[in-house]
Coordinates of C-alpha atoms in Angstrom, one line a residue:
M1 CA 43.8 -48.5 -9.6
Q2 CA 42.7 -47.6 -13.1
S3 CA 42.8 -43.9 -12.2
R4 CA 46.3 -44.3 -10.8
S5 CA 47.5 -46.1 -13.9
R6 CA 46.2 -43.4 -16.2
T7 CA 47.8 -40.6 -14.2
R8 CA 51.1 -42.5 -14.2
T9 CA 50.8 -42.7 -18.0
V10 CA 50.4 -38.9 -18.1
Y11 CA 53.5 -38.5 -15.9
L12 CA 55.5 -40.7 -18.3
I13 CA 54.3 -38.9 -21.4
T14 CA 55.1 -35.5 -19.8
F15 CA 58.6 -36.7 -18.9
I16 CA 59.3 -37.9 -22.5
L17 CA 57.9 -34.9 -24.2
S18 CA 59.7 -32.4 -22.0
A19 CA 63.0 -34.1 -22.8
C20 CA 62.1 -33.9 -26.5
S21 CA 61.3 -30.2 -26.1
I22 CA 64.6 -29.3 -24.5
V23 CA 66.4 -31.2 -27.2
Y24 CA 64.6 -29.2 -29.9
E25 CA 65.5 -26.0 -28.1
L26 CA 69.2 -26.9 -27.8
L27 CA 69.2 -28.3 -31.3
A28 CA 68.0 -25.0 -32.7
A29 CA 70.6 -23.1 -30.5
Q30 CA 73.4 -25.3 -31.6
T31 CA 72.6 -25.1 -35.3
L32 CA 72.3 -21.3 -35.1
S33 CA 75.6 -20.9 -33.2
A34 CA 77.3 -23.3 -35.6
L35 CA 76.4 -21.0 -38.5
A36 CA 76.9 -17.7 -36.7
A37 CA 79.6 -16.8 -34.2
N38 CA 79.0 -15.5 -30.6
T39 CA 77.7 -18.8 -29.2
V40 CA 76.6 -17.3 -25.9
I41 CA 74.5 -14.6 -27.5
W42 CA 72.7 -17.0 -29.9
Y43 CA 72.1 -19.6 -27.2
S44 CA 70.7 -17.0 -24.9
L45 CA 68.4 -15.5 -27.5
T46 CA 67.3 -18.9 -28.6
V47 CA 66.3 -19.8 -25.1
G48 CA 64.6 -16.5 -24.6
V49 CA 62.6 -16.6 -27.8
F50 CA 61.7 -20.3 -27.2
L51 CA 60.4 -19.6 -23.7
A52 CA 58.4 -16.6 -24.9
A53 CA 56.9 -18.7 -27.7
M54 CA 56.0 -21.4 -25.1
G55 CA 54.1 -18.7 -23.2
V56 CA 52.1 -17.9 -26.3
G57 CA 51.4 -21.6 -26.9
A58 CA 50.3 -22.0 -23.2
L59 CA 47.8 -19.1 -23.7
V60 CA 46.3 -20.7 -26.8
A61 CA 46.2 -24.3 -25.5
A62 CA 42.8 -23.8 -23.7
R63 CA 41.2 -23.0 -27.1
L64 CA 42.6 -26.1 -28.7
S65 CA 41.2 -28.4 -25.9
K66 CA 37.8 -26.7 -26.2
R67 CA 37.7 -27.2 -30.0
W68 CA 39.0 -30.8 -30.3
G69 CA 39.2 -32.2 -26.8
T70 CA 42.3 -32.7 -24.7
W71 CA 43.7 -35.9 -26.3
Q72 CA 42.8 -35.0 -29.9
A73 CA 44.5 -31.6 -29.5
L74 CA 47.5 -33.3 -28.0
F75 CA 47.6 -35.7 -31.0
Y76 CA 47.7 -32.8 -33.4
V77 CA 50.3 -31.0 -31.4
E78 CA 52.6 -34.1 -31.3
L79 CA 52.1 -34.8 -35.0
A80 CA 53.0 -31.2 -35.8
L81 CA 56.0 -31.3 -33.4
S82 CA 57.2 -34.5 -35.1
I83 CA 57.3 -32.8 -38.5
T84 CA 58.7 -29.4 -37.4
G85 CA 61.2 -31.0 -34.9
A86 CA 62.6 -33.3 -37.6
L87 CA 63.2 -30.2 -39.8
V88 CA 64.6 -27.8 -37.2
A89 CA 68.2 -28.1 -38.2
A90 CA 67.3 -28.5 -41.9
L91 CA 65.2 -25.3 -42.0
I92 CA 68.0 -23.2 -40.3
Y93 CA 70.5 -24.7 -42.8
F94 CA 68.1 -23.6 -45.6
G95 CA 68.2 -20.1 -44.1
H96 CA 72.0 -20.2 -44.3
M97 CA 71.8 -21.4 -47.9
L98 CA 69.5 -18.5 -48.8
H99 CA 71.9 -16.1 -47.0
N100 CA 74.8 -17.4 -49.1
Y101 CA 72.8 -16.9 -52.3
L102 CA 72.0 -13.3 -51.4
F103 CA 75.5 -12.7 -50.1
V104 CA 77.1 -13.9 -53.4
H105 CA 74.8 -11.6 -55.3
N106 CA 75.8 -8.6 -53.1
F107 CA 72.7 -8.3 -50.9
D108 CA 74.8 -8.5 -47.7
N109 CA 72.4 -6.8 -45.3
V110 CA 69.3 -8.5 -46.7
A111 CA 71.1 -11.8 -46.4
I112 CA 71.7 -11.3 -42.7
V113 CA 68.1 -10.3 -42.0
V114 CA 66.8 -13.3 -44.0
F115 CA 69.0 -15.8 -42.2
F116 CA 68.1 -14.7 -38.6
A117 CA 64.4 -14.2 -39.6
I118 CA 64.1 -17.8 -40.8
A119 CA 66.1 -19.1 -37.8
F120 CA 64.0 -17.4 -35.2
L121 CA 60.7 -18.1 -37.0
V122 CA 61.6 -21.8 -36.8
I123 CA 62.4 -21.4 -33.1
T124 CA 59.2 -19.6 -32.5
I125 CA 57.0 -22.2 -34.2
V126 CA 58.6 -25.1 -32.2
G127 CA 58.3 -23.0 -29.0
I128 CA 54.6 -22.4 -29.6
L129 CA 53.9 -26.1 -30.3
T130 CA 55.9 -27.0 -27.2
G131 CA 53.9 -24.5 -25.1
F132 CA 50.7 -26.3 -26.1
E133 CA 51.9 -29.5 -24.4
L134 CA 52.0 -28.8 -20.7
P135 CA 48.5 -27.2 -20.2
L136 CA 47.0 -30.1 -22.2
L137 CA 48.9 -32.7 -20.2
I138 CA 47.9 -31.0 -16.9
K139 CA 44.3 -31.1 -18.0
A140 CA 44.5 -34.7 -19.1
G141 CA 46.1 -35.6 -15.8
N142 CA 43.5 -33.9 -13.7
A143 CA 40.8 -35.7 -15.8
A144 CA 42.4 -39.1 -15.2
S145 CA 42.9 -38.6 -11.5
S146 CA 40.1 -39.3 -9.0
T147 CA 41.2 -36.3 -6.9
G148 CA 41.7 -34.0 -9.9
R149 CA 44.9 -32.6 -8.4
V150 CA 48.0 -33.7 -10.3
T151 CA 49.3 -30.3 -11.5
N152 CA 52.4 -30.3 -9.2
R153 CA 53.4 -33.8 -10.2
V154 CA 53.0 -33.1 -14.0
L155 CA 55.2 -30.0 -13.5
A156 CA 57.8 -32.1 -11.6
M157 CA 57.9 -34.6 -14.5
D158 CA 58.3 -31.7 -17.0
Y159 CA 61.3 -30.3 -15.1
L160 CA 62.9 -33.7 -14.6
G161 CA 62.4 -34.6 -18.3
S162 CA 64.0 -31.3 -19.2
L163 CA 67.0 -32.2 -17.1
L164 CA 67.3 -35.5 -18.9
G165 CA 67.2 -33.8 -22.3
A166 CA 69.7 -31.2 -21.2
V167 CA 72.2 -33.8 -20.0
L168 CA 71.8 -36.2 -23.0
F169 CA 72.2 -33.4 -25.6
P170 CA 75.9 -32.4 -24.9
L171 CA 77.1 -35.7 -23.5
A172 CA 75.5 -38.4 -25.7
L173 CA 74.0 -36.7 -28.8
I174 CA 76.3 -33.9 -30.1
P175 CA 79.6 -35.8 -29.8
Y176 CA 78.4 -38.8 -31.9
L177 CA 75.5 -37.6 -34.1
E178 CA 74.9 -35.0 -36.7
L179 CA 72.4 -32.3 -36.0
I180 CA 70.0 -33.5 -38.7
T181 CA 70.1 -37.0 -37.1
I182 CA 69.4 -35.7 -33.6
G183 CA 66.3 -33.9 -34.9
L184 CA 65.0 -37.0 -36.7
L185 CA 65.6 -39.3 -33.7
T186 CA 63.8 -36.9 -31.3
S187 CA 60.9 -36.5 -33.7
V188 CA 60.4 -40.3 -33.6
L189 CA 59.6 -40.0 -29.8
N190 CA 57.0 -37.3 -30.5
F191 CA 55.5 -39.4 -33.3
S192 CA 55.4 -42.4 -31.0
I193 CA 53.4 -40.5 -28.5
A194 CA 51.0 -39.3 -31.2
I195 CA 50.5 -42.9 -32.4
W196 CA 49.9 -44.0 -28.8
I197 CA 47.2 -41.3 -28.5
F198 CA 45.7 -42.3 -31.8
I199 CA 45.4 -45.9 -30.8
R200 CA 44.5 -45.5 -27.1
H201 CA 42.1 -42.5 -27.3
K202 CA 40.8 -42.8 -30.9
E203 CA 37.2 -43.5 -29.9
R204 CA 37.1 -41.2 -26.8
S205 CA 38.5 -38.2 -28.5
G206 CA 36.8 -38.7 -31.9
L207 CA 40.1 -38.8 -33.9
P208 CA 39.1 -39.5 -37.5
P209 CA 40.7 -42.7 -38.9
W210 CA 42.0 -40.9 -42.0
R211 CA 44.4 -39.0 -39.8
F212 CA 46.3 -42.3 -39.7
A213 CA 47.3 -41.6 -43.4
I214 CA 49.1 -38.5 -42.4
S215 CA 51.0 -40.4 -39.7
T216 CA 51.9 -43.2 -42.1
L217 CA 53.2 -40.6 -44.6
F218 CA 55.4 -39.0 -41.9
L219 CA 56.7 -42.4 -40.8
A220 CA 57.6 -43.4 -44.3
S221 CA 59.4 -40.0 -44.8
V222 CA 61.4 -40.6 -41.6
V223 CA 62.3 -44.2 -42.6
I224 CA 63.5 -43.0 -46.0
A225 CA 65.5 -40.2 -44.3
F226 CA 67.2 -42.6 -42.0
F227 CA 68.2 -44.8 -44.9
N228 CA 69.7 -41.8 -46.7
L229 CA 71.3 -39.9 -43.8
A230 CA 74.7 -40.0 -45.4
G231 CA 73.4 -38.3 -48.5
I232 CA 71.4 -35.7 -46.5
H233 CA 74.5 -34.8 -44.5
Q234 CA 76.6 -34.5 -47.7
Y235 CA 73.9 -32.3 -49.2
F236 CA 74.1 -29.7 -46.4
L237 CA 77.9 -30.0 -46.1
K238 CA 78.3 -29.3 -49.8
K239 CA 75.9 -26.4 -49.6
Y240 CA 78.1 -24.9 -46.8
Y241 CA 81.5 -25.5 -48.2
Y242 CA 80.7 -25.0 -51.9
Y243 CA 78.3 -22.1 -51.4
I244 CA 79.7 -20.2 -54.3
E245 CA 79.1 -23.0 -56.8
S246 CA 75.6 -23.5 -55.3
S247 CA 74.6 -19.8 -55.4
K248 CA 74.6 -19.3 -59.2
S249 CA 70.8 -19.4 -59.2
L250 CA 67.9 -20.2 -57.0
K251 CA 67.7 -23.6 -58.7
T252 CA 71.3 -24.5 -58.0
M253 CA 70.9 -23.2 -54.5
I254 CA 68.2 -25.9 -53.8
W255 CA 69.3 -28.6 -56.2
P256 CA 72.1 -31.0 -55.0
T257 CA 75.5 -29.6 -55.7
R258 CA 77.1 -31.6 -58.6
N259 CA 80.6 -32.1 -59.9
V260 CA 82.3 -31.4 -56.5
N261 CA 84.2 -33.6 -54.2
Q262 CA 82.7 -35.3 -51.1
V263 CA 83.3 -33.6 -47.8
Q264 CA 85.2 -35.9 -45.5
R265 CA 83.7 -35.4 -42.0
Y266 CA 85.2 -36.8 -38.8
S267 CA 83.4 -36.2 -35.4
S268 CA 85.0 -36.1 -32.0
R269 CA 83.7 -35.3 -28.6
Y270 CA 84.9 -31.7 -29.1
Q271 CA 84.5 -30.7 -32.7
K272 CA 83.6 -31.6 -36.3
I273 CA 86.7 -32.0 -38.5
D274 CA 86.1 -31.6 -42.2
M275 CA 88.6 -32.1 -45.0
V276 CA 87.5 -30.6 -48.3
K277 CA 89.2 -31.0 -51.7
R278 CA 88.5 -27.9 -53.8
S279 CA 88.7 -28.2 -57.5
R280 CA 87.7 -24.5 -57.9
F281 CA 90.4 -22.2 -59.2
F282 CA 91.7 -19.8 -56.5
E283 CA 93.1 -16.5 -57.7
T284 CA 96.1 -17.0 -55.4
D285 CA 97.0 -20.2 -57.3
L286 CA 97.9 -18.2 -60.4
L287 CA 100.7 -16.5 -58.4
L288 CA 101.9 -19.2 -56.0
G289 CA 105.1 -19.8 -58.0
A290 CA 106.0 -16.2 -57.7
F291 CA 106.0 -16.2 -53.9
S292 CA 106.8 -19.8 -52.9
S293 CA 109.2 -22.4 -54.2
K294 CA 107.3 -25.3 -52.7
F295 CA 105.9 -26.8 -55.9
R296 CA 109.2 -26.5 -57.6
N297 CA 110.8 -28.6 -54.9
E298 CA 107.8 -30.8 -54.3
P299 CA 105.8 -31.0 -57.5
H300 CA 103.5 -33.7 -56.1
Y301 CA 102.5 -31.9 -52.9
P302 CA 98.8 -32.1 -52.3
V303 CA 96.9 -29.2 -53.9
N304 CA 93.8 -27.3 -52.5
Y305 CA 92.9 -29.6 -49.6
I306 CA 91.4 -27.5 -46.9
L307 CA 90.9 -28.4 -43.2
Y308 CA 88.0 -26.9 -41.3
L309 CA 87.2 -27.3 -37.6
N310 CA 83.6 -26.7 -36.7
G311 CA 83.2 -25.0 -40.1
D312 CA 86.0 -22.5 -39.5
Y313 CA 89.0 -22.4 -41.9
Q314 CA 92.3 -23.8 -40.6
F315 CA 94.6 -24.1 -43.6
R316 CA 94.8 -24.8 -47.3
T317 CA 97.6 -27.2 -48.4
S318 CA 98.5 -25.0 -51.5
I319 CA 99.5 -22.1 -49.2
D320 CA 100.0 -23.6 -45.8
E321 CA 103.7 -22.8 -45.7
I322 CA 103.0 -19.0 -45.6
Y323 CA 101.2 -19.2 -42.3
H324 CA 103.4 -21.9 -40.6
E325 CA 106.8 -20.6 -41.7
Y326 CA 106.0 -17.1 -40.3
F327 CA 104.6 -18.7 -37.2
A328 CA 107.5 -21.0 -36.5
H329 CA 110.6 -19.1 -37.8
V330 CA 110.1 -15.4 -37.3
P331 CA 110.4 -15.6 -33.5
I332 CA 113.6 -17.6 -33.8
M333 CA 115.0 -15.0 -36.3
K334 CA 113.9 -12.1 -34.1
T335 CA 115.5 -13.5 -30.9
G336 CA 118.5 -15.0 -32.7
R337 CA 118.2 -18.1 -30.4
I338 CA 116.9 -21.6 -31.3
P339 CA 115.0 -23.0 -28.3
S340 CA 115.9 -26.4 -26.8
R341 CA 112.6 -27.3 -25.1
V342 CA 109.4 -26.3 -26.8
L343 CA 105.8 -26.5 -25.8
V344 CA 103.1 -26.5 -28.5
L345 CA 99.5 -25.9 -27.4
G346 CA 97.0 -26.9 -30.0
G347 CA 98.4 -27.5 -33.5
G348 CA 97.0 -31.0 -33.7
D349 CA 97.3 -31.1 -37.5
G350 CA 101.1 -31.3 -37.1
L351 CA 102.1 -28.6 -39.6
L352 CA 103.6 -26.3 -37.0
L353 CA 105.5 -29.3 -35.7
R354 CA 106.8 -29.9 -39.2
E355 CA 108.5 -26.5 -39.3
L356 CA 109.9 -26.7 -35.7
L357 CA 111.4 -30.1 -36.3
K358 CA 113.6 -28.6 -39.0
Y359 CA 115.9 -27.4 -36.2
K360 CA 118.2 -30.1 -35.0
Q361 CA 118.9 -28.0 -31.9
I362 CA 115.4 -28.5 -30.6
R363 CA 115.7 -31.5 -28.4
N364 CA 112.2 -31.9 -27.1
I365 CA 108.7 -30.8 -28.2
T366 CA 105.7 -31.4 -26.0
L367 CA 102.4 -31.0 -27.9
V368 CA 99.2 -30.6 -25.8
D369 CA 95.9 -31.0 -27.7
L370 CA 92.4 -31.6 -26.4
D371 CA 91.3 -33.8 -29.3
A372 CA 92.7 -37.3 -29.7
T373 CA 90.7 -37.7 -32.9
M374 CA 92.6 -34.8 -34.5
I375 CA 95.9 -36.3 -33.5
D376 CA 95.0 -39.7 -34.9
L377 CA 93.9 -38.1 -38.2
A378 CA 97.2 -36.2 -38.4
K379 CA 99.1 -39.5 -38.0
T380 CA 97.0 -41.6 -40.3
H381 CA 95.1 -39.5 -42.8
P382 CA 96.9 -39.8 -46.2
I383 CA 96.8 -36.0 -46.9
L384 CA 97.4 -34.7 -43.3
S385 CA 100.3 -37.2 -42.7
R386 CA 101.8 -36.2 -46.0
V387 CA 101.7 -32.4 -45.5
N388 CA 103.0 -32.6 -41.9
K389 CA 105.7 -35.0 -43.1
G390 CA 105.0 -37.6 -40.4
A391 CA 105.9 -35.1 -37.7
F392 CA 104.3 -37.2 -34.9
N393 CA 106.7 -40.0 -35.6
D394 CA 109.7 -37.9 -34.7
P395 CA 111.1 -39.2 -31.3
R396 CA 111.5 -35.7 -30.1
V397 CA 107.7 -35.1 -30.1
H398 CA 105.8 -36.1 -27.0
V399 CA 102.0 -35.8 -27.2
Q400 CA 99.7 -35.2 -24.3
I401 CA 95.9 -35.3 -24.7
G402 CA 94.4 -32.6 -22.5
D403 CA 93.3 -29.0 -22.1
G404 CA 96.1 -26.6 -22.8
Y405 CA 94.8 -24.2 -20.3
Q406 CA 94.9 -26.7 -17.5
Y407 CA 98.3 -28.0 -18.6
V408 CA 100.1 -24.6 -18.3
R409 CA 98.2 -24.0 -15.0
N410 CA 99.3 -27.3 -13.4
T411 CA 102.6 -28.3 -14.8
T412 CA 105.9 -27.3 -13.1
K413 CA 108.0 -27.6 -16.3
T414 CA 109.5 -24.6 -18.0
Y415 CA 110.2 -24.1 -21.7
D416 CA 112.4 -22.0 -23.9
A417 CA 109.5 -21.4 -26.3
I418 CA 105.8 -21.8 -26.2
Y419 CA 103.8 -21.9 -29.4
I420 CA 100.0 -21.4 -29.1
D421 CA 98.0 -22.6 -32.1
F422 CA 94.4 -22.3 -31.0
P423 CA 91.3 -21.6 -33.1
D424 CA 90.3 -17.9 -33.5
A425 CA 88.2 -16.5 -30.6
K426 CA 84.9 -16.3 -32.5
D427 CA 83.0 -17.6 -29.4
Y428 CA 83.1 -16.8 -25.8
N429 CA 83.9 -20.4 -24.9
L430 CA 87.2 -19.9 -26.8
A431 CA 87.9 -16.5 -25.3
K432 CA 89.5 -18.0 -22.2
L433 CA 92.4 -19.2 -24.4
Y434 CA 93.2 -15.6 -25.1
S435 CA 92.6 -14.3 -21.5
A436 CA 94.9 -12.6 -19.1
E437 CA 94.6 -15.6 -16.7
F438 CA 95.7 -18.0 -19.4
Y439 CA 98.7 -15.8 -20.4
Y440 CA 99.7 -15.5 -16.8
F441 CA 100.1 -19.2 -16.6
V442 CA 102.0 -19.3 -19.9
R443 CA 104.4 -16.7 -18.6
Q444 CA 105.1 -18.8 -15.5
R445 CA 106.1 -21.7 -17.8
L446 CA 108.7 -19.8 -19.7
S447 CA 112.4 -19.9 -19.0
R448 CA 114.1 -16.6 -18.2
Q449 CA 115.1 -15.9 -21.9
G450 CA 112.1 -17.8 -23.3
Y451 CA 109.4 -16.4 -25.6
M452 CA 105.8 -17.3 -26.4
V453 CA 104.0 -16.7 -29.7
F454 CA 100.4 -17.2 -30.8
D455 CA 98.4 -16.7 -33.9
A456 CA 96.3 -13.6 -33.5
T457 CA 94.3 -13.4 -36.7
G458 CA 92.3 -10.4 -35.4
I459 CA 95.3 -8.1 -35.6
N460 CA 95.2 -8.2 -39.4
R461 CA 92.2 -5.9 -39.5
L462 CA 93.9 -3.1 -41.3
A463 CA 92.5 -0.4 -43.6
W464 CA 93.4 -0.6 -47.2
P465 CA 96.0 1.9 -48.4
H466 CA 94.7 5.0 -50.2
R467 CA 96.5 3.8 -53.3
Q468 CA 96.8 0.2 -54.4
G469 CA 100.3 -1.0 -53.6
Q470 CA 101.0 1.6 -51.0
A471 CA 102.7 -0.1 -48.0
V472 CA 101.5 2.1 -45.2
R473 CA 98.1 1.1 -43.7
K474 CA 96.1 2.2 -40.7
I475 CA 94.8 -0.1 -38.0
K476 CA 91.0 -0.4 -37.8
P477 CA 89.3 0.4 -34.5
N478 CA 88.1 -3.2 -34.2
N479 CA 91.6 -4.6 -34.5
D480 CA 92.3 -7.2 -31.7
W481 CA 95.6 -5.5 -31.0
F482 CA 93.8 -3.0 -28.7
I483 CA 92.5 -6.0 -26.6
L484 CA 95.5 -8.3 -26.8
Y485 CA 98.2 -5.8 -25.8
P486 CA 96.6 -4.7 -22.5
T487 CA 95.7 -8.4 -21.8
L488 CA 99.3 -9.5 -22.2
R489 CA 100.5 -6.6 -20.1
K490 CA 98.0 -7.5 -17.4
A491 CA 99.4 -11.1 -17.5
G492 CA 102.9 -9.7 -16.8
F493 CA 104.6 -9.8 -20.2
K494 CA 107.2 -7.0 -20.7
T495 CA 108.1 -7.2 -24.4
I496 CA 105.2 -7.6 -26.8
V497 CA 105.9 -7.8 -30.6
P498 CA 103.1 -8.1 -33.2
Y499 CA 103.9 -9.2 -36.8
L500 CA 102.2 -10.2 -40.0
S501 CA 102.8 -12.8 -42.7
H502 CA 103.1 -9.8 -45.1
L503 CA 104.2 -10.4 -48.7
E504 CA 105.4 -7.8 -51.2
V505 CA 103.3 -6.1 -53.8
D506 CA 106.2 -5.3 -56.1
N507 CA 107.0 -8.9 -57.1
P508 CA 108.5 -8.9 -60.6
L509 CA 107.7 -12.6 -61.3
A510 CA 104.1 -12.2 -60.2
A511 CA 103.8 -9.1 -62.4
E512 CA 105.2 -10.9 -65.3
I513 CA 102.8 -13.8 -64.9
L514 CA 99.9 -11.4 -65.0
R515 CA 101.3 -9.5 -67.9
R516 CA 101.3 -12.7 -69.9
K517 CA 97.6 -13.1 -69.2
V518 CA 97.0 -9.8 -71.1
W519 CA 98.7 -9.6 -74.5
V520 CA 99.7 -6.1 -75.3
P521 CA 100.2 -5.5 -79.0
P522 CA 103.4 -3.6 -80.2
A523 CA 103.2 0.1 -80.8
K524 CA 102.9 -0.2 -84.6
D525 CA 99.8 -2.4 -84.2
W526 CA 98.2 -0.5 -81.4
H527 CA 95.5 1.2 -83.5
K528 CA 94.2 -2.2 -84.7
S529 CA 93.9 -3.7 -81.2
R530 CA 90.7 -3.9 -79.0
F531 CA 92.5 -1.8 -76.4
A532 CA 92.5 1.2 -78.7
R533 CA 88.8 1.7 -78.2
H534 CA 89.3 2.2 -74.4
F535 CA 92.6 4.0 -74.1
P536 CA 94.0 7.0 -75.9
D537 CA 97.4 5.5 -76.4
R538 CA 99.6 2.5 -75.6
K539 CA 101.4 4.3 -72.8
T540 CA 98.2 5.0 -71.0
H541 CA 97.1 1.4 -71.3
L542 CA 100.4 0.1 -69.9
R543 CA 100.3 2.6 -67.0
V544 CA 96.7 1.4 -66.1
L545 CA 97.8 -2.2 -66.6
E546 CA 100.6 -1.8 -64.1
R547 CA 98.2 -0.4 -61.5
Q548 CA 95.7 -3.2 -62.2
I549 CA 98.5 -5.8 -61.7
K550 CA 99.5 -4.3 -58.4
G551 CA 95.9 -4.2 -57.3
F552 CA 95.4 -7.9 -58.2
I553 CA 98.5 -8.9 -56.2
W554 CA 97.4 -6.8 -53.3
K555 CA 93.8 -8.1 -53.3
F556 CA 94.4 -11.8 -53.8
V557 CA 97.8 -12.3 -52.1
V558 CA 99.1 -9.6 -49.9
R559 CA 96.0 -8.7 -47.9
K560 CA 95.3 -12.3 -47.0
E561 CA 98.0 -12.1 -44.3
D562 CA 97.8 -13.7 -40.9
G563 CA 98.7 -12.0 -37.6
F564 CA 100.9 -13.2 -34.8
V565 CA 102.1 -11.9 -31.4
M566 CA 105.3 -12.9 -29.6
A567 CA 106.1 -11.9 -26.1
T568 CA 108.7 -12.4 -23.4
K569 CA 108.5 -12.3 -19.6
H570 CA 111.4 -10.0 -19.2
P571 CA 112.3 -6.8 -21.2
Q572 CA 114.4 -7.8 -24.2
T573 CA 116.0 -6.1 -27.2
F574 CA 115.7 -7.8 -30.5
A575 CA 117.8 -7.4 -33.6
D576 CA 116.1 -5.7 -36.5
S577 CA 118.3 -7.3 -39.1
F578 CA 117.5 -10.7 -40.7
Q579 CA 119.2 -13.6 -38.9
S580 CA 119.1 -16.7 -41.0
P581 CA 117.6 -19.8 -39.3
R582 CA 119.8 -22.0 -41.5
V583 CA 116.8 -24.3 -42.3
P584 CA 115.0 -24.6 -45.6
T585 CA 112.0 -22.3 -46.1
Y586 CA 109.8 -21.8 -49.2
V587 CA 108.4 -18.3 -48.6
L588 CA 110.2 -16.6 -45.7
N589 CA 113.6 -15.1 -46.7
R590 CA 115.8 -12.1 -46.1
Q591 CA 113.7 -9.7 -48.2
R592 CA 110.4 -10.6 -46.7
Y593 CA 111.4 -10.8 -43.1
P594 CA 111.3 -6.9 -42.6
L595 CA 107.9 -6.8 -44.1
A596 CA 106.5 -8.8 -41.2
F597 CA 107.1 -5.8 -39.0
A598 CA 106.3 -3.1 -41.6
V599 CA 103.0 -2.2 -39.9
K600 CA 103.6 -0.1 -36.8
F601 CA 101.2 -1.1 -34.1
P602 CA 100.6 1.7 -31.5
V603 CA 101.7 1.0 -28.0
P604 CA 99.1 2.3 -25.5
V605 CA 100.3 4.0 -22.4
G606 CA 99.4 2.0 -19.3
I607 CA 96.8 -0.8 -19.2
D608 CA 93.2 -0.1 -20.1
E609 CA 91.3 -2.4 -17.8
H610 CA 88.2 -2.1 -19.9
K611 CA 90.0 -3.7 -22.8
V612 CA 91.6 -6.6 -20.9
N613 CA 90.2 -10.0 -22.0
S614 CA 89.5 -11.9 -18.8
I615 CA 87.7 -15.1 -17.9
M616 CA 85.5 -13.1 -15.6
R617 CA 84.8 -10.4 -18.2
P618 CA 85.6 -11.4 -21.7
T619 CA 86.2 -8.7 -24.3
L620 CA 86.6 -11.2 -27.1
P621 CA 85.3 -12.1 -29.6
N622 CA 85.8 -8.6 -31.0
I623 CA 83.5 -9.0 -34.0
N624 CA 80.1 -7.9 -35.2
Y625 CA 77.2 -9.6 -33.4
W626 CA 75.6 -10.3 -36.7
Y627 CA 78.6 -12.1 -38.1
I628 CA 77.6 -15.2 -40.1
R629 CA 80.1 -18.0 -40.8
L630 CA 81.3 -18.7 -44.3
P631 CA 84.0 -21.3 -45.1

């Protein structure tokens, strides 16, 4: 009976430890993919490296048991896993902090190597420690059993425990806890097993009593960490969102970021929603008044609040009208028709709704968003509800919580316009929202003369002009247009029109604002000025100054454009001239409307099947594998 009890204990320990190990593996993968795009790639590589490291650990485990004995070796392993497991997310975050420091100081390639080297070093260490466990547990189980044959059952408990960890991680841990918290909680289980071994097998395995001091120190550290979780989370959030302020020196990189606003984080089942109030001056702020009349009409409009979803930029309140006005109004101007029934997929912040609700002719807007938390925030958050002007309180708006893909697949309703406001396809799990299958269902939901439009940020990958201020630009080879066009054609759309939220370089008011920043002395005092040391005469200086002004406007305003694609199910001819929507806009006007179509996107002949983005064979995201997220 005593033998059976000891073997059952080994089975239970195996079950718990295997669950912990899979959580560490998934925690490392989730942290890595949260900081770098291409989730599938980094999850796959994390699993592969972790399993390979486990193999190394399994090979070395026999030496550990010979040197210290089975239980003493297992004690050391669990104590080491408690420490490293608790720090998995923190160490990968530290790698990202170091990446940001190097990036800010123009060591871009070195920064990428350092980040991934640290991340996979952490994964390897945890994998090796995990690999020690199973051989030691099998040996302990065989020693406790009277028959000495429990290997199959220990393996079975290991697999079942892995299943438990794999189920708990996405369903019970990620939706409600921060990554740092998950690591700490899991480490407590490893530590509990280590303490049990210390107490139960102290005499038999020869564990020195002073090792208890190490355990006490770790326990005290974990307790202190749990009481300061909010501060720890803010520390890493600030290091992410205020990386420029934190990267002035190695000291500021590590030291807590001071004199910045707290990051407001809200967690849902699907995403992390962050609201950041930036006090840092943006170069675009200097010229906002030259391009938008918003602050003249609304002087108390919230300034420099930025919304992020899963760390990816969504909008900044100071310039949100540029994106949303072009998104909402350009298709209506292009078609010359105001839709009556509108479907909005995504757009849970309500800013697109704000623009569409300006049209009294729109009788009904159905908004479908997956995240109820985002909708609630848009209704109740003091900043969000203010910038969307209470759009969700309009009786014409009907909200449905659900998956936009499934909605257009299953509904039988048709709409005069469908607006699709989804996050950028930086991960394969979002690629289906830009797939031929999805757009096929969207086309089915359009009325005969209806149109659909979606934000396609990837089509703004354009080469800079040869001369600053030159309007003509070439499309880069990695432009998403070469994927989106055949994908939409495959889905059956006949007319496909790309456009950009393009602003003008030759803005007299913006130029005048910049001229005021540089005082140019009159001709009679030129020889006394500081400029005389650098320029042969005043005319040369003024000519260079004009080029610099255009370059500044180009760099900090014009090239920060967004891309959009509108499409219709039947061939249609659109008017090229500006057609006033007869609603108030702050940025979009008669002069800027033609600029939206200034870039001529090539129309491929036929459909290149290799370019089509499909659920079965995604070609998005169309970005570098080594892309690392920055806010």
